[in-house]
mmCIF file of C-alpha atoms and ligand atoms in Angstrom:
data_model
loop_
_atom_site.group_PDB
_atom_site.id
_atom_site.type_symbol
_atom_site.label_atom_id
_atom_site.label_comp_id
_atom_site.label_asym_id
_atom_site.label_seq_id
_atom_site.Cartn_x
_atom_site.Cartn_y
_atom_site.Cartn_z
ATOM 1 C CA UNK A 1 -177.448 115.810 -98.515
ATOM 2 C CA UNK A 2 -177.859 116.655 -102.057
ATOM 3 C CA UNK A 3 -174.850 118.803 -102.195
ATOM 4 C CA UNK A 4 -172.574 115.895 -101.084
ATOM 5 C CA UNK A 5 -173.615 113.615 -103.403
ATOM 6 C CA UNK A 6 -173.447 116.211 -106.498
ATOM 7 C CA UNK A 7 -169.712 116.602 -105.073
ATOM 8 C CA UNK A 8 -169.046 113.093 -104.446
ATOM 9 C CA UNK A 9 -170.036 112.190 -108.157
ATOM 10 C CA UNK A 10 -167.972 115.060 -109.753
ATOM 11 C CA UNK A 11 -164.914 113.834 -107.471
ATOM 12 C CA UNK A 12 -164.813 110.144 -107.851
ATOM 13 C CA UNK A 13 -166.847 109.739 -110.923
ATOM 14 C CA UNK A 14 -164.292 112.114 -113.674
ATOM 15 C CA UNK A 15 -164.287 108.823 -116.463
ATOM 16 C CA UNK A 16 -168.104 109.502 -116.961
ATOM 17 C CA UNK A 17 -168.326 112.784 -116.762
ATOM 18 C CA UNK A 18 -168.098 113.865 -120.820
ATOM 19 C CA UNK A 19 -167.755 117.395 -121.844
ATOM 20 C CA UNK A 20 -168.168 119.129 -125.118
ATOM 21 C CA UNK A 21 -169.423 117.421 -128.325
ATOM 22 C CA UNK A 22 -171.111 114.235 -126.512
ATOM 23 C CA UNK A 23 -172.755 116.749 -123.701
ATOM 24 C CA UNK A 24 -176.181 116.999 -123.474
ATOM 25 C CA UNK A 25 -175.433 120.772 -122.274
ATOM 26 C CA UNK A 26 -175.378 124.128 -124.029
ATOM 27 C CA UNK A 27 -174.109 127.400 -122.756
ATOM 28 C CA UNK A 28 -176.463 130.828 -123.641
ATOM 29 C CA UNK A 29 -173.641 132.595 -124.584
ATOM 30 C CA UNK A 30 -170.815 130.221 -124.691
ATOM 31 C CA UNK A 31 -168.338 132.863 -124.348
ATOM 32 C CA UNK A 32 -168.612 135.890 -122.040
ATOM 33 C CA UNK A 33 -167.004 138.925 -121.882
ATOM 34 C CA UNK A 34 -167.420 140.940 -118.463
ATOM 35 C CA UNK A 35 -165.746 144.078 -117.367
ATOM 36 C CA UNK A 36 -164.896 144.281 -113.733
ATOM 37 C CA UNK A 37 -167.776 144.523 -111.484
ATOM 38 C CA UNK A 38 -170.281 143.851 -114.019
ATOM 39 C CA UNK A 39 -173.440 142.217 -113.823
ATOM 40 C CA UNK A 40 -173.054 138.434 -115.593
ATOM 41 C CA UNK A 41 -175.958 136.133 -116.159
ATOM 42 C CA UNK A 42 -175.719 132.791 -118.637
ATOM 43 C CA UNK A 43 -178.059 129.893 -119.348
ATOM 44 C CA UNK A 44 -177.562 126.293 -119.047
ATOM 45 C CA UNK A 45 -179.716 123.832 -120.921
ATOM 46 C CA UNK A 46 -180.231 120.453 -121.077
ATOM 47 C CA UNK A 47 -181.055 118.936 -124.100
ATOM 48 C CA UNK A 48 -182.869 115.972 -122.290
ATOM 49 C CA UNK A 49 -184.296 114.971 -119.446
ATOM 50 C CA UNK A 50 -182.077 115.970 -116.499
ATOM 51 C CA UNK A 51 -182.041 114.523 -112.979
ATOM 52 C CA UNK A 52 -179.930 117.507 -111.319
ATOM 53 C CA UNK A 53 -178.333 120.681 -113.444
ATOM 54 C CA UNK A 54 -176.885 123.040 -111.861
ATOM 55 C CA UNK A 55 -173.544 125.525 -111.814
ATOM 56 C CA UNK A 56 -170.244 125.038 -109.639
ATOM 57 C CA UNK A 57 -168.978 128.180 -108.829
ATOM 58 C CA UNK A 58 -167.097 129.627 -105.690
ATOM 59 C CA UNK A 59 -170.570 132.533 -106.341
ATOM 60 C CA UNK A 60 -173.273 132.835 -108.414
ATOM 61 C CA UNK A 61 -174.035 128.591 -107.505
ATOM 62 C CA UNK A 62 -177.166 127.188 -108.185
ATOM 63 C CA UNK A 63 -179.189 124.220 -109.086
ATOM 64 C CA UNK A 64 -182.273 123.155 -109.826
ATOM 65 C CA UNK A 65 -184.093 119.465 -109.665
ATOM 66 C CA UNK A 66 -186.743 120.245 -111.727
ATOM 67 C CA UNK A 67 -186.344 122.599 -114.758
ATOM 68 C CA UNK A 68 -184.055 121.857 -118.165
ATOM 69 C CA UNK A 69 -182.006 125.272 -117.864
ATOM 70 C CA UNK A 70 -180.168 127.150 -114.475
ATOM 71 C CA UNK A 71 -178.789 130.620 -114.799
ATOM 72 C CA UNK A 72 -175.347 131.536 -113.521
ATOM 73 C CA UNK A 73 -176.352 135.225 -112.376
ATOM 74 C CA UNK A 74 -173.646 137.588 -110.673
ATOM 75 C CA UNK A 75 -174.368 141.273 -109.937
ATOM 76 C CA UNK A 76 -170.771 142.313 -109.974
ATOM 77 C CA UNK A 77 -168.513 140.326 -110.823
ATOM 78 C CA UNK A 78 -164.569 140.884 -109.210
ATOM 79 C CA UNK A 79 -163.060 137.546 -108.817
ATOM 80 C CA UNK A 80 -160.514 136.708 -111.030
ATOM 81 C CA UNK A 81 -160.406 133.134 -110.706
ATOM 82 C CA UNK A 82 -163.839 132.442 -111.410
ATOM 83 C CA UNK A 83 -164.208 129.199 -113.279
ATOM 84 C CA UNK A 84 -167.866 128.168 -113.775
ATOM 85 C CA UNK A 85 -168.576 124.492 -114.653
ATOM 86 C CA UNK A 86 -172.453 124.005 -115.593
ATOM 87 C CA UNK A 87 -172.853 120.463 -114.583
ATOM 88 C CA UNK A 88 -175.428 117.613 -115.310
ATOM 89 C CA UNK A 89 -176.278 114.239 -113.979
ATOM 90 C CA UNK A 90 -178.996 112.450 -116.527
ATOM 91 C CA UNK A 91 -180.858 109.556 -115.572
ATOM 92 C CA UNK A 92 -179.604 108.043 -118.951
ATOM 93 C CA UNK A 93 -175.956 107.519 -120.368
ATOM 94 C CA UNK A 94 -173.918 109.360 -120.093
ATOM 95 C CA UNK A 95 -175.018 109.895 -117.159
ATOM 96 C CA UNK A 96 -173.217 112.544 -116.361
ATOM 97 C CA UNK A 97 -171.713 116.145 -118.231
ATOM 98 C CA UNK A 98 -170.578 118.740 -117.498
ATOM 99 C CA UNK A 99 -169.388 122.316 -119.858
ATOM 100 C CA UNK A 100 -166.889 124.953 -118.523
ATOM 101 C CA UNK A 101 -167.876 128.575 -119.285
ATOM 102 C CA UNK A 102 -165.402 130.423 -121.212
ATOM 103 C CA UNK A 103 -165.468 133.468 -119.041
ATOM 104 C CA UNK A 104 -163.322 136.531 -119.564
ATOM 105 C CA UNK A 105 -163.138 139.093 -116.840
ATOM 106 C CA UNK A 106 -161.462 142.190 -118.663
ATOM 107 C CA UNK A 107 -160.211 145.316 -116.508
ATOM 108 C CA UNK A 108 -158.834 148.596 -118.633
ATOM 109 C CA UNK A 109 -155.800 150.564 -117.300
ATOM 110 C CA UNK A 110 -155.640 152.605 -114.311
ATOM 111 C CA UNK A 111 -152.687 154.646 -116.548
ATOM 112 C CA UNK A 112 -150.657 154.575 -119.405
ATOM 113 C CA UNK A 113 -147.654 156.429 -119.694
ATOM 114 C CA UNK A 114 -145.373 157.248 -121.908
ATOM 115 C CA UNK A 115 -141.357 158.802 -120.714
ATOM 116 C CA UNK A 116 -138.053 158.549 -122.248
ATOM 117 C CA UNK A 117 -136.332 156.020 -120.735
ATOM 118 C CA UNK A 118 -132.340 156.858 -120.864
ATOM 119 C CA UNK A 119 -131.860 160.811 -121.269
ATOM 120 C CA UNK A 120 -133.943 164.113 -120.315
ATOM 121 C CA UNK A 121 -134.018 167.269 -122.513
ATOM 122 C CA UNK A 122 -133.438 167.547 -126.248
ATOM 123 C CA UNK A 123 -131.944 164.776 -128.320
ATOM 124 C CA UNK A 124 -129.588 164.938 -130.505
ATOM 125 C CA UNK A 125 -129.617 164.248 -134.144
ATOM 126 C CA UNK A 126 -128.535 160.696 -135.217
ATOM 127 C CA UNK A 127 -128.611 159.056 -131.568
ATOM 128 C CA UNK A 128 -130.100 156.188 -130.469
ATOM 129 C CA UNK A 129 -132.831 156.365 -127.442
ATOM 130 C CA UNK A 130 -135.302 154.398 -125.758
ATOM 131 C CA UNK A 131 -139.134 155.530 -125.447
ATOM 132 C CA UNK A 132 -140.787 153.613 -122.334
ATOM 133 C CA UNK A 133 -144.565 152.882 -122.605
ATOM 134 C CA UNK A 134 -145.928 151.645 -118.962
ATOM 135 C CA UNK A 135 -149.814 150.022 -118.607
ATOM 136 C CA UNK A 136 -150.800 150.142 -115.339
ATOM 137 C CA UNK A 137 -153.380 147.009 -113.761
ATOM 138 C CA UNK A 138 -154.720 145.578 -116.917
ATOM 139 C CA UNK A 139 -156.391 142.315 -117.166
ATOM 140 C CA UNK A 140 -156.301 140.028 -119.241
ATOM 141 C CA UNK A 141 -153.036 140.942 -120.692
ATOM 142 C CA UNK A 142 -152.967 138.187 -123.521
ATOM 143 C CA UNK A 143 -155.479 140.277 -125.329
ATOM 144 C CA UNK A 144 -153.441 143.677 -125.166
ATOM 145 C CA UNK A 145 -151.982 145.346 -128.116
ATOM 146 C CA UNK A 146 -150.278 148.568 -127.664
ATOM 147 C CA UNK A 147 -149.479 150.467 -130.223
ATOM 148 C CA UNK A 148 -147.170 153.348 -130.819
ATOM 149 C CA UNK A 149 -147.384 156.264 -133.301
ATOM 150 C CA UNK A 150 -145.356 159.064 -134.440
ATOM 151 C CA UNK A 151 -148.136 161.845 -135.202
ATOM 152 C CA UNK A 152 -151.021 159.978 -136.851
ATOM 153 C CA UNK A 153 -149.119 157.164 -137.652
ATOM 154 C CA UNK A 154 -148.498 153.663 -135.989
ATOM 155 C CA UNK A 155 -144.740 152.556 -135.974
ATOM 156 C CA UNK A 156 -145.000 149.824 -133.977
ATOM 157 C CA UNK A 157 -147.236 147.525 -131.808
ATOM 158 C CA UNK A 158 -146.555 145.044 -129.035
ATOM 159 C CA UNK A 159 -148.690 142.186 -128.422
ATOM 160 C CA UNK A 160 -148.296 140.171 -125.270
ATOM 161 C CA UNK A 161 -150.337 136.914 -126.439
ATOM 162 C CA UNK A 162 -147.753 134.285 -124.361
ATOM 163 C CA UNK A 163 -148.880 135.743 -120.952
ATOM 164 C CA UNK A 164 -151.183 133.971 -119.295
ATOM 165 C CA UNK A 165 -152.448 135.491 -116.043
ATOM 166 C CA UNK A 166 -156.031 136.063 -115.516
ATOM 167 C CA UNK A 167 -155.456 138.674 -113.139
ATOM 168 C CA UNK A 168 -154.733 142.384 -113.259
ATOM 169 C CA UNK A 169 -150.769 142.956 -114.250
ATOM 170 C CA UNK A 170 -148.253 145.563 -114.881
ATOM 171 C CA UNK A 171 -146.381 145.527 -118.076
ATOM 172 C CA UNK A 172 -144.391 147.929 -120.429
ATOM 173 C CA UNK A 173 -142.597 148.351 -124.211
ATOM 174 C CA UNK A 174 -139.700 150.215 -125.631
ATOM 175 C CA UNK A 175 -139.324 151.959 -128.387
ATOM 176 C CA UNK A 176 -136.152 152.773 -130.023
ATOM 177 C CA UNK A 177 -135.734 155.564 -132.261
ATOM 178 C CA UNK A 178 -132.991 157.421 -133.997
ATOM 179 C CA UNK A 179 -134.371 161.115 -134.315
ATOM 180 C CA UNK A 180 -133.848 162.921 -137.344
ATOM 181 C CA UNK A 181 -134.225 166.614 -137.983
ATOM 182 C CA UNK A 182 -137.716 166.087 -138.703
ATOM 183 C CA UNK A 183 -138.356 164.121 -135.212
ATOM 184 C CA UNK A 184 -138.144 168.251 -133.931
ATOM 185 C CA UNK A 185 -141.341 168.872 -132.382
ATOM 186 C CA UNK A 186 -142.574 165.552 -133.270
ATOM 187 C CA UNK A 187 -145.066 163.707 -130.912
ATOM 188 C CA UNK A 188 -145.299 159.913 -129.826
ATOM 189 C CA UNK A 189 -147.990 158.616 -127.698
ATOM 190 C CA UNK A 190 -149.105 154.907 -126.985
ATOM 191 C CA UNK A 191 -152.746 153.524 -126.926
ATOM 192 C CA UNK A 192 -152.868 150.089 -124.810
ATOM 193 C CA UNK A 193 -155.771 148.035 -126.352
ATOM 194 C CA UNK A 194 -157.734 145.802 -125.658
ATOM 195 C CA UNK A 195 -158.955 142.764 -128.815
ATOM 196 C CA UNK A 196 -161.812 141.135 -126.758
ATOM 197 C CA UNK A 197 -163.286 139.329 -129.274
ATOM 198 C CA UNK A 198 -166.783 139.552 -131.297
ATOM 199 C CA UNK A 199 -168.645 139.476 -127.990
ATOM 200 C CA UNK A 200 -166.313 142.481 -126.499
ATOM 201 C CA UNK A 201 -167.003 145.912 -126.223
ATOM 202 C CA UNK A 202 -167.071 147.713 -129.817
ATOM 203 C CA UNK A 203 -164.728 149.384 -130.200
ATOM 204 C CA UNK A 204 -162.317 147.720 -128.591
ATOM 205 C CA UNK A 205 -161.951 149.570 -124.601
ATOM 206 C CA UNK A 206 -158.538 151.892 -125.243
ATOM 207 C CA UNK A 207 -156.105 153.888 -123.204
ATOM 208 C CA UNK A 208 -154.085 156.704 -125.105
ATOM 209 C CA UNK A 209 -151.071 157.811 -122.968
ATOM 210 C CA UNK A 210 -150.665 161.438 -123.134
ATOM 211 C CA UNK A 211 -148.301 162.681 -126.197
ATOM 212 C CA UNK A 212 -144.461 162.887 -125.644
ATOM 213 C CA UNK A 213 -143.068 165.828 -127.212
ATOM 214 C CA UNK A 214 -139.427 165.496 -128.833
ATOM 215 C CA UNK A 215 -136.686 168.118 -129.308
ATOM 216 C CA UNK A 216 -133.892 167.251 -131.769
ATOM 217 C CA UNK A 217 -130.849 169.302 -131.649
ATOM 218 C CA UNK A 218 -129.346 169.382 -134.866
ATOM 219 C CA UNK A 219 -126.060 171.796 -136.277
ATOM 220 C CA UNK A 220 -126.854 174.724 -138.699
ATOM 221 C CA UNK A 221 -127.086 173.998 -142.870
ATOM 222 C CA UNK A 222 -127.181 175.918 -145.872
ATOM 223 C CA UNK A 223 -129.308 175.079 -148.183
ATOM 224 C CA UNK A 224 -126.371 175.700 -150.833
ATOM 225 C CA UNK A 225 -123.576 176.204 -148.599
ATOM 226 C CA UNK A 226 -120.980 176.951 -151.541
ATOM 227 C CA UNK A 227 -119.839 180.390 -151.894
ATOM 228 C CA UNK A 228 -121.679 182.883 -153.943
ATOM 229 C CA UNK A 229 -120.436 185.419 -156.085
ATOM 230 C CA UNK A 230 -121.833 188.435 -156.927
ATOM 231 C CA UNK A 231 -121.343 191.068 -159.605
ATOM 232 C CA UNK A 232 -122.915 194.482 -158.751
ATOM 233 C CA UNK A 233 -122.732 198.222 -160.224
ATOM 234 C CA UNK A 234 -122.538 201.043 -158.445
ATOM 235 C CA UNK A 235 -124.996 201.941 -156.156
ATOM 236 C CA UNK A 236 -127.011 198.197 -156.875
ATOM 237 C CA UNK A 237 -128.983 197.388 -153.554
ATOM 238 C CA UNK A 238 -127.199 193.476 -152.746
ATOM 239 C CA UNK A 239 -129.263 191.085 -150.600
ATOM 240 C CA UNK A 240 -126.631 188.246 -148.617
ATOM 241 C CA UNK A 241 -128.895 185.375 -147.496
ATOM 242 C CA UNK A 242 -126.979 183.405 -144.799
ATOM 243 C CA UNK A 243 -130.319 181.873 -143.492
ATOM 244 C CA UNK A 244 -129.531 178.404 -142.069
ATOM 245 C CA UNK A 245 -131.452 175.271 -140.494
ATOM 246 C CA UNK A 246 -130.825 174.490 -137.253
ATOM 247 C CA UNK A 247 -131.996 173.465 -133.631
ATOM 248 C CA UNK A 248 -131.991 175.726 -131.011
ATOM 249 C CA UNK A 249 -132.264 178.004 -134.249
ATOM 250 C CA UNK A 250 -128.541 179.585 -134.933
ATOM 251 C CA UNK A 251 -127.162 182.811 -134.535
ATOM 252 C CA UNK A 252 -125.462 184.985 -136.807
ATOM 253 C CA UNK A 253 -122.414 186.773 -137.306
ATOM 254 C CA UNK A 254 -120.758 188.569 -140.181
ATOM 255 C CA UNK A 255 -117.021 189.046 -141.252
ATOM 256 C CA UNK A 256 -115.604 191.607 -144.078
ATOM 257 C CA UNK A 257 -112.728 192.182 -145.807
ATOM 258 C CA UNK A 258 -113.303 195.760 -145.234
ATOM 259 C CA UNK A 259 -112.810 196.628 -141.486
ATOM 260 C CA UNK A 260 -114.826 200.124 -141.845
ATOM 261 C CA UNK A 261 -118.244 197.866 -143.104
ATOM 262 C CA UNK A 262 -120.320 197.200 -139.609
ATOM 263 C CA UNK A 263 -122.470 194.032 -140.268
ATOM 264 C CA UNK A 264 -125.627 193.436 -137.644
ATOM 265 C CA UNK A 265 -126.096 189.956 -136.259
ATOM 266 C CA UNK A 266 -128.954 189.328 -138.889
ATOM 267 C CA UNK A 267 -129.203 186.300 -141.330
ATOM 268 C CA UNK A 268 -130.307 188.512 -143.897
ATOM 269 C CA UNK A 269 -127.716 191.434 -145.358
ATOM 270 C CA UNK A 270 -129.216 194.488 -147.399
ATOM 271 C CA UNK A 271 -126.750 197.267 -148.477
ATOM 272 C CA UNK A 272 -126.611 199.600 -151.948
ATOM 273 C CA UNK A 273 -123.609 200.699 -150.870
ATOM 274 C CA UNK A 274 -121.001 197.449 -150.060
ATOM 275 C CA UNK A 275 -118.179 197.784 -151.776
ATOM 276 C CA UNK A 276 -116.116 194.659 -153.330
ATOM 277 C CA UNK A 277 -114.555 191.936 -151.387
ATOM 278 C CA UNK A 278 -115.101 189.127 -149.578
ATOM 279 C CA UNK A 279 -117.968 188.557 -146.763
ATOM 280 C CA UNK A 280 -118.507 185.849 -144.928
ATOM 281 C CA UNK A 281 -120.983 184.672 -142.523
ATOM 282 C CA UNK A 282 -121.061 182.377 -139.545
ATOM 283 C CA UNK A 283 -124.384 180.729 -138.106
ATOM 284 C CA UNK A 284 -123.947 178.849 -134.984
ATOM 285 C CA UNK A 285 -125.503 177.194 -132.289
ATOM 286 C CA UNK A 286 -124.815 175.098 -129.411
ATOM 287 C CA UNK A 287 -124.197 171.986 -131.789
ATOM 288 C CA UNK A 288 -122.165 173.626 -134.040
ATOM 289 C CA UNK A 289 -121.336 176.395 -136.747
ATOM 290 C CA UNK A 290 -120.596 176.538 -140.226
ATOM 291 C CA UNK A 291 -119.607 179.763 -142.135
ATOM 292 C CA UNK A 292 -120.422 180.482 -145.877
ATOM 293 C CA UNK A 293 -118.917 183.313 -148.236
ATOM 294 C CA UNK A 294 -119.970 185.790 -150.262
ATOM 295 C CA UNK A 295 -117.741 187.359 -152.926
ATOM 296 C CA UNK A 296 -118.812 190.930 -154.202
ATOM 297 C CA UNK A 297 -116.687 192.125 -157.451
ATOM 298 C CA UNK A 298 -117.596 195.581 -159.515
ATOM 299 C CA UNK A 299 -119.219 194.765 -163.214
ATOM 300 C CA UNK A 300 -116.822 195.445 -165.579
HETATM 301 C C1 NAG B 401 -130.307 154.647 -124.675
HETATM 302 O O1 NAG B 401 -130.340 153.244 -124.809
HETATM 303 C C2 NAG B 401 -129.965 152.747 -126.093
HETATM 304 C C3 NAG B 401 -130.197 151.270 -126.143
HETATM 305 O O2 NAG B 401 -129.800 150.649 -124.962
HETATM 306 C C4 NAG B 401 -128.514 153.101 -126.354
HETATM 307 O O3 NAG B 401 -128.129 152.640 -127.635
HETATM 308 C C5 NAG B 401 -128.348 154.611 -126.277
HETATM 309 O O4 NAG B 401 -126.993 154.963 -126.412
HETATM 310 C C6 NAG B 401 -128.877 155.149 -124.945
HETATM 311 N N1 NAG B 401 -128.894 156.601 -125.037
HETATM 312 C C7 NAG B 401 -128.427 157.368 -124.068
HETATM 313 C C8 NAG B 401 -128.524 158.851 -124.304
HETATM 314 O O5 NAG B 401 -127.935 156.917 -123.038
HETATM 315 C C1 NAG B 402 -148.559 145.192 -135.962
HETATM 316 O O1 NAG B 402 -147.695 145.762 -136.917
HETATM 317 C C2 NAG B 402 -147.466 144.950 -138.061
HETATM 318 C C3 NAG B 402 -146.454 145.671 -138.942
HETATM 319 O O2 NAG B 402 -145.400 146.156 -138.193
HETATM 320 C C4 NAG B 402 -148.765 144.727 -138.787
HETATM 321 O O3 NAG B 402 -148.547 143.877 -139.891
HETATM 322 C C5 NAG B 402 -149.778 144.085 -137.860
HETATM 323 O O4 NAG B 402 -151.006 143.995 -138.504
HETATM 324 C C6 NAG B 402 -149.925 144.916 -136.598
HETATM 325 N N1 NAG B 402 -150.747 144.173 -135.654
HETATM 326 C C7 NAG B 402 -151.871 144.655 -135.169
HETATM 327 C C8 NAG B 402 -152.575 143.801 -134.199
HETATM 328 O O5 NAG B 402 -152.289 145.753 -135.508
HETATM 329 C C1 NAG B 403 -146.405 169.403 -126.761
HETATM 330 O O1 NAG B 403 -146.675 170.103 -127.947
HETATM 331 C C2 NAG B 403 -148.013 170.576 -128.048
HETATM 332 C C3 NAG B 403 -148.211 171.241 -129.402
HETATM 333 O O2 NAG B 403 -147.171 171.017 -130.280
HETATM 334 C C4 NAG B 403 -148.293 171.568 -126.925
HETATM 335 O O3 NAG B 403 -149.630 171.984 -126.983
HETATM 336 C C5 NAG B 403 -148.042 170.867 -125.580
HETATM 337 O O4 NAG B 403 -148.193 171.800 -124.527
HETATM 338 C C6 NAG B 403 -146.646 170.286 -125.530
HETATM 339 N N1 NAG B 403 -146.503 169.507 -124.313
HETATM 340 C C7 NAG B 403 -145.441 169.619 -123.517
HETATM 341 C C8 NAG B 403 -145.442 168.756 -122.306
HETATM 342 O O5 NAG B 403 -144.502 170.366 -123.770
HETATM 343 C C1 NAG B 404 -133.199 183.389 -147.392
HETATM 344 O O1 NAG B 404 -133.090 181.991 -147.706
HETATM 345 C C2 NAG B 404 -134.058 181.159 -147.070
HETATM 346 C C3 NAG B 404 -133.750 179.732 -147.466
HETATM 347 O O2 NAG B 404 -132.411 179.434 -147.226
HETATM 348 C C4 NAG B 404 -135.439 181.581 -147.509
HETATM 349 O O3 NAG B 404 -136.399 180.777 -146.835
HETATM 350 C C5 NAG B 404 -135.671 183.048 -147.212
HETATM 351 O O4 NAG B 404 -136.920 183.452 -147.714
HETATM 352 C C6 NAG B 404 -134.571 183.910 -147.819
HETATM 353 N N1 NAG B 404 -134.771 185.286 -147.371
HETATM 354 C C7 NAG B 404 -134.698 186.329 -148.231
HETATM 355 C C8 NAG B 404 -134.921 187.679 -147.630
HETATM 356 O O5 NAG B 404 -134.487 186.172 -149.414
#
């Protein structure tokens, strides 16, 4: 009988129900912060004398007739829709009040991974390409940020603060980037976080995706790529540096004016015995080559 007539007031009677400021009630915490499956308990008091208090909940209901506080007690709580209202009906005016829990039911991510998007293997040098993020069943997703960093550092973060759903939900975040030569061998990963507020866990509950490793592919360069001349004397030991920069790392071959002079396939040249003229070297890869000259004359 009771039970009916608690519902039949909070149906029919919503223009004297008052909430907040005017409410006679106070939630012990006001705001929760649960993660899923676990245990929940919160106090509500009356700050005068009270005819019925209890809790409306679809679990965890309760009421009592003869005490000024009720507890809202859940061993493990999985229901994502869960709403408590702690509820009053006073013998004075207002007669009756009632204050909704602000309840947040957090779940972390079952994964977060990180792939690139639009192209496998190396990239190349100057391109644009997308880096995918993906956070698996995380809840709620208004208070994710994920971040992205390059090494140690973050480059970017993506909130998603105009969702709304309570509930568990898949969602993802692209990264552009334009690789330079010093993207080679660089790492990005993506950490999906979760701001739950000053009654949250501290630190914040985080997921790091594991680190993407990227390959640039770049041509060969000199460092000074004009020619070089050298004068030497007779029997003067000559070093020719063709060493280059490049990814895959280039490969060398050597050209002289003098057909009888075998050259290895080595970056570096050593010889006390070259004899004038013009040598010139080619480092190549898959990307492309570039060729630099050396020009030996006799001191005069
Ligand atoms: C990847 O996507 C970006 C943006 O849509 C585009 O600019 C780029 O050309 C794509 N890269 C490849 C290798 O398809
Ligand atoms: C996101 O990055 C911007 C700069 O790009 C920074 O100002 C802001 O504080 C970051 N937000 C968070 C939540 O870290
Ligand atoms: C990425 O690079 C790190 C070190 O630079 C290495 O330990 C790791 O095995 C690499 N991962 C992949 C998938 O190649
Ligand atoms: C050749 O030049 C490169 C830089 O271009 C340098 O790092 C390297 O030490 C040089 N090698 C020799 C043997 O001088």
């Amino acid at each position: 009988m009771e039970n009916y007539f608690l519902k039949w007031i909070l149906t029919f009677c919503m223009f004297c129900t008052v909430s907040g400021e005017g409410c006679s009630l106070e939630l012990k915490p006001s705001r929760v912060v649960v993660g899923f499956g676990e245990a929940v308990s919160v106090s509500c008091e009356a700050s005068r004398p009270v005819r019925v208090l209890g809790w409306e909940s679809a679990i965890g209901a309760a009421h009592t007739q003869q005490d000024r506080a009720v507890q809202w007690k859940v061993d493990s709580l999985i229901d994502w829709i869960e709403e408590p209202i702690c509820y009053g009906v006073f013998f004075t005016a207002p007669r009756q009040c009632e204050e909704k829990l602000n309840l947040i039911l957090y779940k972390t991510p079952d994964s977060v991974t990180i792939s690139s998007a639009n192209h496998t293997g190396p990239m190349l040098e100057g391109k644009e390409y997308q880096l995918l993020c993906d956070v698996q069943n995380i809840a709620p997703v208004q208070y994710l940020t994920l971040r992205w960093y390059r090494g140690q550092t973050e480059v970017y973060n993506h909130s998603f603060s105009d969702l709304t759903p309570a509930s568990p939900v898949q969602v993802s975040s692209i990264l552009l980037i334009t690789p330079t030569k010093a993207d080679n061998g660089a790492q990005y990963k993506c950490v999906a976080q979760l701001d739950l507020g000053p009654e949250g866990p501290q630190p914040p509950p985080s997921v790091t995706s594991e680190p993407l490793n990227v390959s640039v592919h770049y041509p060969p360069s000199f460092l000074s790529p004009e020619a070089e001349t050298l004068d030497i004397g007779v029997g003067d030991e000559i070093t020719l540096n063709c060493t280059a920069t490049g990814s895959p790392s280039p490969v060398y071959s050597w050209q002289s004016s003098d057909p009888k002079e075998k050259m290895e396939d080595q970056p570096v040249f050593t010889s006390s015995s070259l004899l004038p003229g013009t040598y010139t070297c080619i480092s190549s890869n898959k990307i492309g080559k570039k060729s630099k000259q050396f020009i030996i004359k006799t001191k005069s």
